Structures are given as structure tokens and as C-alpha cells.
Short mmCIF file of N, CA, C and O in Angstrom, two decimals:
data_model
loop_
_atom_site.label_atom_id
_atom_site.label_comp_id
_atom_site.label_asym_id
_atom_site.label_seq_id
_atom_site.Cartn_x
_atom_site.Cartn_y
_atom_site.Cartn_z
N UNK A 1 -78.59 137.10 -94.12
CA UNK A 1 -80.03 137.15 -94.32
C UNK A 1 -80.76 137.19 -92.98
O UNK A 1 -81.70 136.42 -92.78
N UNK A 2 -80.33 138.14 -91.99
CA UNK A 2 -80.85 137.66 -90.92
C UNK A 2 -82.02 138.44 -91.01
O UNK A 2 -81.99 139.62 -91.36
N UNK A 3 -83.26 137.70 -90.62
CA UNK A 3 -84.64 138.62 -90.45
C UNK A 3 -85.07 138.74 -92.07
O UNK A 3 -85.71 139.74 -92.40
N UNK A 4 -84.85 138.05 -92.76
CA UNK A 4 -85.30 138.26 -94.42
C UNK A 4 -86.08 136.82 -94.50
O UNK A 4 -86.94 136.61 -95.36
N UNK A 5 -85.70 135.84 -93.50
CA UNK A 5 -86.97 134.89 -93.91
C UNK A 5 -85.56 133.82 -94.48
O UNK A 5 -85.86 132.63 -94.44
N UNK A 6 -84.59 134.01 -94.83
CA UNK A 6 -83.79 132.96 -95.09
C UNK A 6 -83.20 132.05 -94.86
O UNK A 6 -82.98 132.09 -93.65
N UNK A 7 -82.61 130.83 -95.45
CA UNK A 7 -82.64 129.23 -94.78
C UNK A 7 -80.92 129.54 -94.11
O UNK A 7 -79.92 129.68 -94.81
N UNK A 8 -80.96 129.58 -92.73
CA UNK A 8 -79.91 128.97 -92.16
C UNK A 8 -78.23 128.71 -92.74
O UNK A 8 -77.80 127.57 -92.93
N UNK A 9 -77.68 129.54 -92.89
CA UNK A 9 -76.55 128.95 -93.24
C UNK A 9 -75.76 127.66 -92.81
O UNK A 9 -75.56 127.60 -91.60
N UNK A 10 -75.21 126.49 -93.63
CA UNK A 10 -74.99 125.31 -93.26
C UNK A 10 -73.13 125.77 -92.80
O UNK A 10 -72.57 126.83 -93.08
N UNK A 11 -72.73 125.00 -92.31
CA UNK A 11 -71.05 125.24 -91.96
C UNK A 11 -70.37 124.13 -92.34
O UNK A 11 -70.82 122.99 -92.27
N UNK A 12 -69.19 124.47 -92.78
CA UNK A 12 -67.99 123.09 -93.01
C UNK A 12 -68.70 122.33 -92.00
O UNK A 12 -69.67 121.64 -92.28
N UNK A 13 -68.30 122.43 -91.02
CA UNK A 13 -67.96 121.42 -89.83
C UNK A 13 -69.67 120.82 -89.11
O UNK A 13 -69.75 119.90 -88.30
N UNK A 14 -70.85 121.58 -89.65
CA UNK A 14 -71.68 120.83 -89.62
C UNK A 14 -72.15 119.99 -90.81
O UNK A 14 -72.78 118.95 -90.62
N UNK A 15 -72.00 120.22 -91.46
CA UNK A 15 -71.79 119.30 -93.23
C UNK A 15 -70.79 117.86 -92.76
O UNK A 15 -71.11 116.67 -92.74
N UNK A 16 -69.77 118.39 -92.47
CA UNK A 16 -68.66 117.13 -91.85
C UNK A 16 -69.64 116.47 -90.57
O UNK A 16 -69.76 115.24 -90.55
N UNK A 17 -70.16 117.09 -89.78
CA UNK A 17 -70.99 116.08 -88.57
C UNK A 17 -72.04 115.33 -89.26
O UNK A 17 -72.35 114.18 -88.94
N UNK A 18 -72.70 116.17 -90.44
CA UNK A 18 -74.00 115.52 -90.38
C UNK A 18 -73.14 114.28 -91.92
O UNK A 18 -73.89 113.44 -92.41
N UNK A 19 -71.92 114.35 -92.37
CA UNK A 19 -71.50 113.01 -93.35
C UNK A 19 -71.18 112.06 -92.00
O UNK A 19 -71.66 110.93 -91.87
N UNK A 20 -70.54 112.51 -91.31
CA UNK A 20 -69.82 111.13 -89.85
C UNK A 20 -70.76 110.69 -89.49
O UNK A 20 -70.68 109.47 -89.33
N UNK A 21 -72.42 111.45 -89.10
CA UNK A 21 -73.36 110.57 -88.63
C UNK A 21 -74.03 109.39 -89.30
O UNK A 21 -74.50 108.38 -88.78
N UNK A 22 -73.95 109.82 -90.82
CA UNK A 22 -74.56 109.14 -92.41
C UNK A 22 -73.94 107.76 -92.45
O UNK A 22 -74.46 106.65 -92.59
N UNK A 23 -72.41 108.21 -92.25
CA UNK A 23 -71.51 107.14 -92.06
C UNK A 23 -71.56 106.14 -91.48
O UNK A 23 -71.39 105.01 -91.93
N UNK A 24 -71.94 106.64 -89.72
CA UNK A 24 -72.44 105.68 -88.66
C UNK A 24 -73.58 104.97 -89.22
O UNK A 24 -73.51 103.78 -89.53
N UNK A 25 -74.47 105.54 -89.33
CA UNK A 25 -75.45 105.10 -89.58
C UNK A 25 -75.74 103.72 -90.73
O UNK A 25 -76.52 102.78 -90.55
N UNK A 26 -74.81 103.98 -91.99
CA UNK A 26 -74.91 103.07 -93.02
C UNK A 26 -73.89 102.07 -92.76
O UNK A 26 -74.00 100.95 -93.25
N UNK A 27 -73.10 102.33 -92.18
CA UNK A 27 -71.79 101.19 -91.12
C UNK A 27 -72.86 100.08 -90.48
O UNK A 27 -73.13 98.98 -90.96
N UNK A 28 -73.46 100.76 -89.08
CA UNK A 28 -74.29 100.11 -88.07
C UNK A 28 -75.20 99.22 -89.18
O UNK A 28 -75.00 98.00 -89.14
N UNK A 29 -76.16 99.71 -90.13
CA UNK A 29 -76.86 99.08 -91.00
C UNK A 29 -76.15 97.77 -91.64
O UNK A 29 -76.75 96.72 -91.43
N UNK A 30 -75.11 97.70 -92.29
CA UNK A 30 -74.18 96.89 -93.20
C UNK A 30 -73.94 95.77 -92.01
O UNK A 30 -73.99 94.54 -92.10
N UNK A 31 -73.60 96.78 -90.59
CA UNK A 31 -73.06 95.25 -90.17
C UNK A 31 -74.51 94.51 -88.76
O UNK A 31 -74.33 93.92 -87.70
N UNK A 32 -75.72 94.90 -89.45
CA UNK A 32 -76.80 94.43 -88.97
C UNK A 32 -77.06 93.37 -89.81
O UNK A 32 -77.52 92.28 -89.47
N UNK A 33 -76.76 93.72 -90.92
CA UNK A 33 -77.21 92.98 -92.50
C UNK A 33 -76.52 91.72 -92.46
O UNK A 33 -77.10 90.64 -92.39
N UNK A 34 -75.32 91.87 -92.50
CA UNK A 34 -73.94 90.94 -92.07
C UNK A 34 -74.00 89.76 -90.86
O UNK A 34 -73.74 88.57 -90.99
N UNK A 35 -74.32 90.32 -89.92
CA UNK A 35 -74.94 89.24 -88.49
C UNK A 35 -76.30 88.76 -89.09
O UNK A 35 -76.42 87.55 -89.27
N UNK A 36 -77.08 89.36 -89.35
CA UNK A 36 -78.07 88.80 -89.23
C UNK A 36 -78.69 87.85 -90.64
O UNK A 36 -79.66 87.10 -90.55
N UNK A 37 -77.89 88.10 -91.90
CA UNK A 37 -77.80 86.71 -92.64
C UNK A 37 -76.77 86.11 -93.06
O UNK A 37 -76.85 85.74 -94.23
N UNK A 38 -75.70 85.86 -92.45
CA UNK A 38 -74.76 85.26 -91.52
C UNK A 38 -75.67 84.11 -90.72
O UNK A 38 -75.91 82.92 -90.91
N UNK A 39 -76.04 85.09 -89.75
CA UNK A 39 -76.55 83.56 -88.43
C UNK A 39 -77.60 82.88 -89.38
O UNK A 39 -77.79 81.67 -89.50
N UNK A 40 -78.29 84.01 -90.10
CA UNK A 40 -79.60 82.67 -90.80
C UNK A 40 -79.12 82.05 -91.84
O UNK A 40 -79.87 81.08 -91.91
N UNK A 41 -78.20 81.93 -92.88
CA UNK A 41 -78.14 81.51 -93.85
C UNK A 41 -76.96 80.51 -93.63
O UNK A 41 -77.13 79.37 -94.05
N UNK A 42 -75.66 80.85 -92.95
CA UNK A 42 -74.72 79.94 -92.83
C UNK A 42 -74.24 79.03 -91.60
O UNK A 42 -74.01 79.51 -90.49
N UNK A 43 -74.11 77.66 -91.93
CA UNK A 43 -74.35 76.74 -90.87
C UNK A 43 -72.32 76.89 -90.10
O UNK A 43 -71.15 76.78 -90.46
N UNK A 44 -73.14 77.20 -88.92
CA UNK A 44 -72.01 77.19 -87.62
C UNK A 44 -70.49 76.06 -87.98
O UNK A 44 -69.31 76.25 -87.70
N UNK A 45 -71.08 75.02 -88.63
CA UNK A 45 -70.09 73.95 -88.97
C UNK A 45 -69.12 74.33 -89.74
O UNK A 45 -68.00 74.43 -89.24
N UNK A 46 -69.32 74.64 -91.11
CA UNK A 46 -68.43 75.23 -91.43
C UNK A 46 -67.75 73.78 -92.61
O UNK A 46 -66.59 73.43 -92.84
N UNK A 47 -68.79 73.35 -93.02
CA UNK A 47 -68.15 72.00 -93.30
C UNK A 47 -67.43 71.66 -94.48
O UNK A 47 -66.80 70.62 -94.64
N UNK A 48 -67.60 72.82 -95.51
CA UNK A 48 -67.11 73.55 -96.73
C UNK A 48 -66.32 74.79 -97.20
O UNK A 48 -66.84 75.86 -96.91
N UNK A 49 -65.50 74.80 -97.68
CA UNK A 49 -64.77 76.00 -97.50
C UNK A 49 -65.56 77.25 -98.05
O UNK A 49 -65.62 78.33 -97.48
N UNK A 50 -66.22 76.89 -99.38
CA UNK A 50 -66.74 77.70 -99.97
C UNK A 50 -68.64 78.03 -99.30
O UNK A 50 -69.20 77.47 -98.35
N UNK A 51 -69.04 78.79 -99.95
CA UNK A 51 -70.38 79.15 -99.81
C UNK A 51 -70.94 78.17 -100.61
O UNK A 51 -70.49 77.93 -101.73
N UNK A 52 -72.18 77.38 -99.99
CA UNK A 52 -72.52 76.47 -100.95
C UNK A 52 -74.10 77.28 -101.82
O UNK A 52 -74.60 78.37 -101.55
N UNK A 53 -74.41 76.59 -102.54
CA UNK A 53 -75.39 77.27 -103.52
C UNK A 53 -76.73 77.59 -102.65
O UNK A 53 -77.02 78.79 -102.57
N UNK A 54 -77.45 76.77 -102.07
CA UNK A 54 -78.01 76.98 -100.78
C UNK A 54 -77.98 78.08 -100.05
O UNK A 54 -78.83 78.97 -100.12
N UNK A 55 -76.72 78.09 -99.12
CA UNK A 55 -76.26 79.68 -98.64
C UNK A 55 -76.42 80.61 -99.15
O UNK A 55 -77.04 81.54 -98.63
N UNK A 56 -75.74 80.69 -100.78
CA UNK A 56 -75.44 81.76 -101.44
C UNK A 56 -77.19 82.58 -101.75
O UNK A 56 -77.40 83.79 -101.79
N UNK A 57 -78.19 81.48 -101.91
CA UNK A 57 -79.70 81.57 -102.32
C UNK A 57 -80.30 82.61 -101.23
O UNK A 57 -80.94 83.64 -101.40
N UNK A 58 -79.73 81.77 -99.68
CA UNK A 58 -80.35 82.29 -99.02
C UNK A 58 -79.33 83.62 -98.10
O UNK A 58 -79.23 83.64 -96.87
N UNK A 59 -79.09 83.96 -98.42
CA UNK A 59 -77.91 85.79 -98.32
C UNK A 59 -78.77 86.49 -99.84
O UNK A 59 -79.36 87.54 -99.58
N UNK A 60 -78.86 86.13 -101.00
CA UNK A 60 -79.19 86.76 -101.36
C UNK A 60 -80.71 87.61 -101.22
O UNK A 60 -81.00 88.80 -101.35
N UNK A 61 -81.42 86.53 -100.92
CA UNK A 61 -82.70 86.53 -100.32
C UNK A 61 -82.70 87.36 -99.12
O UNK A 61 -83.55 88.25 -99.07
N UNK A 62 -81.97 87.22 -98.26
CA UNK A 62 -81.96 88.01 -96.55
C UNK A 62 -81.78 89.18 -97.28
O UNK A 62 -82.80 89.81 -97.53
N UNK A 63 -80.52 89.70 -97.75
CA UNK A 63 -79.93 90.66 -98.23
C UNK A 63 -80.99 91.68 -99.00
O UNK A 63 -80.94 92.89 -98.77
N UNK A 64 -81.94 91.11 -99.92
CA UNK A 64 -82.98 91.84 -100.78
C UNK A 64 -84.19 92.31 -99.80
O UNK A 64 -84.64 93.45 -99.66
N UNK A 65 -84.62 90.96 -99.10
CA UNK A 65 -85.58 91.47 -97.83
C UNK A 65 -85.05 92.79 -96.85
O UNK A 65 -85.71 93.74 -96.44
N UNK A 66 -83.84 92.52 -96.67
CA UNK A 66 -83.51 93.68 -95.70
C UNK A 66 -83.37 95.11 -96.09
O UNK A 66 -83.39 96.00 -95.24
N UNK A 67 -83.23 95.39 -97.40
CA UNK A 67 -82.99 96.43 -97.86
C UNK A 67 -84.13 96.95 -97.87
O UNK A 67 -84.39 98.02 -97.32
N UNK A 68 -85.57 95.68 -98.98
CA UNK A 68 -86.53 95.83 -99.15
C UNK A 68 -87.25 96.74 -97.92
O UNK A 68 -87.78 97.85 -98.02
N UNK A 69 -87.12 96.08 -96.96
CA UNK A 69 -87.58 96.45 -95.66
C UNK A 69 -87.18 98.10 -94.99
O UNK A 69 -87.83 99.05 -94.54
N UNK A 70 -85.89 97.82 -95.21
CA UNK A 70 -85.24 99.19 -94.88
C UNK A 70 -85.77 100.48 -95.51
O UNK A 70 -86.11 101.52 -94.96
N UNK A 71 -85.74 100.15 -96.75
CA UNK A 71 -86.57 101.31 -98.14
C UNK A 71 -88.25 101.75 -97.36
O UNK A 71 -88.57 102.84 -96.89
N UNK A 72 -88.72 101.03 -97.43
CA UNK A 72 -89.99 100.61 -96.50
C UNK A 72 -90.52 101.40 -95.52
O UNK A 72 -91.52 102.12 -95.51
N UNK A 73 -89.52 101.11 -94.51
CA UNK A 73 -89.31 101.74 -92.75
C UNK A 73 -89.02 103.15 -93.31
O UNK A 73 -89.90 103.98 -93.07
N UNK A 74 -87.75 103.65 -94.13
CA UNK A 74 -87.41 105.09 -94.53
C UNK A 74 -88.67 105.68 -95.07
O UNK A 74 -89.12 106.58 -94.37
N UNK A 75 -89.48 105.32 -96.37
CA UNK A 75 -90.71 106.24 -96.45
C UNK A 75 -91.45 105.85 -95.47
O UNK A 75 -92.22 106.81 -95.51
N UNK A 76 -91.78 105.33 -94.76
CA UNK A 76 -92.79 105.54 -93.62
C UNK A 76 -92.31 106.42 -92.76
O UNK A 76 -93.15 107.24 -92.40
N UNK A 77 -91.15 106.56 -92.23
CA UNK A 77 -90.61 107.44 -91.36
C UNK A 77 -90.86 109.16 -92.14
O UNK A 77 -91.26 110.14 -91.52
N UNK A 78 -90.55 109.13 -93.42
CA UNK A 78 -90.72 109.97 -93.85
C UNK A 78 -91.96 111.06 -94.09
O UNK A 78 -92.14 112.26 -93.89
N UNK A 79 -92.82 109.81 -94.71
CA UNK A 79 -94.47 110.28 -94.35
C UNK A 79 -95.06 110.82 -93.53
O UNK A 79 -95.93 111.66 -93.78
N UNK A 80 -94.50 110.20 -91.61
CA UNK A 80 -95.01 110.47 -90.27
C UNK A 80 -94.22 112.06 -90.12
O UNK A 80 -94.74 112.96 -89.45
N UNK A 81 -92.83 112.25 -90.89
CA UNK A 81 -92.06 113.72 -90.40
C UNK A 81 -92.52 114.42 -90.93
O UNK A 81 -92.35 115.54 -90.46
N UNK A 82 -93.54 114.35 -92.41
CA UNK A 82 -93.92 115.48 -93.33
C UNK A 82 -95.42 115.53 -93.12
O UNK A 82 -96.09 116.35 -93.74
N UNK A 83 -95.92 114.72 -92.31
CA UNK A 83 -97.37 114.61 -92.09
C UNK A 83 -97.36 115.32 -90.66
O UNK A 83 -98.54 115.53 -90.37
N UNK A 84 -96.42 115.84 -89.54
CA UNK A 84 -96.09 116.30 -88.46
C UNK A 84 -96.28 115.06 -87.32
O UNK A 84 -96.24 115.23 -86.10
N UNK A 85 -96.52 113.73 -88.03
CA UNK A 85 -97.21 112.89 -86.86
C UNK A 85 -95.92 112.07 -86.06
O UNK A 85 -96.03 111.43 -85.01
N UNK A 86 -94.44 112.33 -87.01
CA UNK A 86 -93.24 111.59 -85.89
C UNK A 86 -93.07 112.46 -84.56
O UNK A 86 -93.30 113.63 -84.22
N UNK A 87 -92.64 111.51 -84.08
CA UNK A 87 -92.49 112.05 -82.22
C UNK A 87 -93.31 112.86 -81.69
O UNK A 87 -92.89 113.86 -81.10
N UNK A 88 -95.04 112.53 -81.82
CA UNK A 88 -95.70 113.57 -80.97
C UNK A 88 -96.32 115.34 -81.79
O UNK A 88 -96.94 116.30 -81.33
N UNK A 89 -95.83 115.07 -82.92
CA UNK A 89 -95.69 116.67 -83.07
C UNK A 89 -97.46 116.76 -83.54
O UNK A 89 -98.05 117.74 -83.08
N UNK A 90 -97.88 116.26 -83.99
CA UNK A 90 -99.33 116.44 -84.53
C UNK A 90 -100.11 116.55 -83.37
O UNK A 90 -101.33 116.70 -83.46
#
């Protein structure tokens, strides 16, 4: 389609870059999620083997906020790329 106005042909191997980056990306996320209600929810001591009900309250809580948040940050990011206003472009 060259010169007809048509979308770009995609390739194996950029299809495969742009899943490895998706990958990174939702990896790096999981283990942001992981440290960071970890350090807030469970005490350093360790004084129980199990998760106590407490803990468990508050992971679930971090865990819903963070996503919440994440969902959040993604349409806003989204809004600023389709509005031309991410990185300068407007």
C-alpha cells in the first residue's frame, strides 16, 4: 500500500518487541505493588507465621488503591496523547 494512504505494516518481530516491552512493563508494575504493600502493611518482625487479619485488610486495601490509581494515571495519560497535549506536542 505504499502511497495509498495505508496503515503501516506491523512485523513478527515488532509484535514480539512491542509483547517483551508489555511484559516489562506489567513485571516492573507487580513488583512495585509487592514492595510497596509489603513495607506498608507487614511488620519487619515477623512474629507470626501466617498473615494476620490486619495485614491481610491492609494488602488488600494497598493492592485496590494501587490499581485504582494506576487505571487513573492510564486514562489521564491517555486523554493528554489524544488531546496532542503529552510531551509538548500541542
Amino acid at each position: 500500500m505504499f502511497g495509498l494512504g495505508g496503515a503501516p505494516q506491523v512485523t513478527s518481530q515488532q509484535k514480539l518487541q512491542a509483547a517483551e516491552a508489555e511484559l516489562d512493563m506489567v513485571t516492573g508494575m507487580f513488583n512495585a505493588l509487592v514492595n510497596q504493600c509489603h513495607n506498608k502493611c507487614i511488620s519487619k518482625q515477623y512474629n507470626e507465621s501466617d498473615v494476620t487479619k490486619q495485614e491481610a485488610l491492609c494488602l488488600d486495601r494497598c493492592v485496590a488503591k494501587y490499581f485504582e490509581t494506576n487505571v487513573q494515571v492510564g486514562e489521564n495519560m491517555q486523554k493528554l496523547g489524544q488531546s496532542g497535549a503529552f510531551m509538548g506536542r500541542k
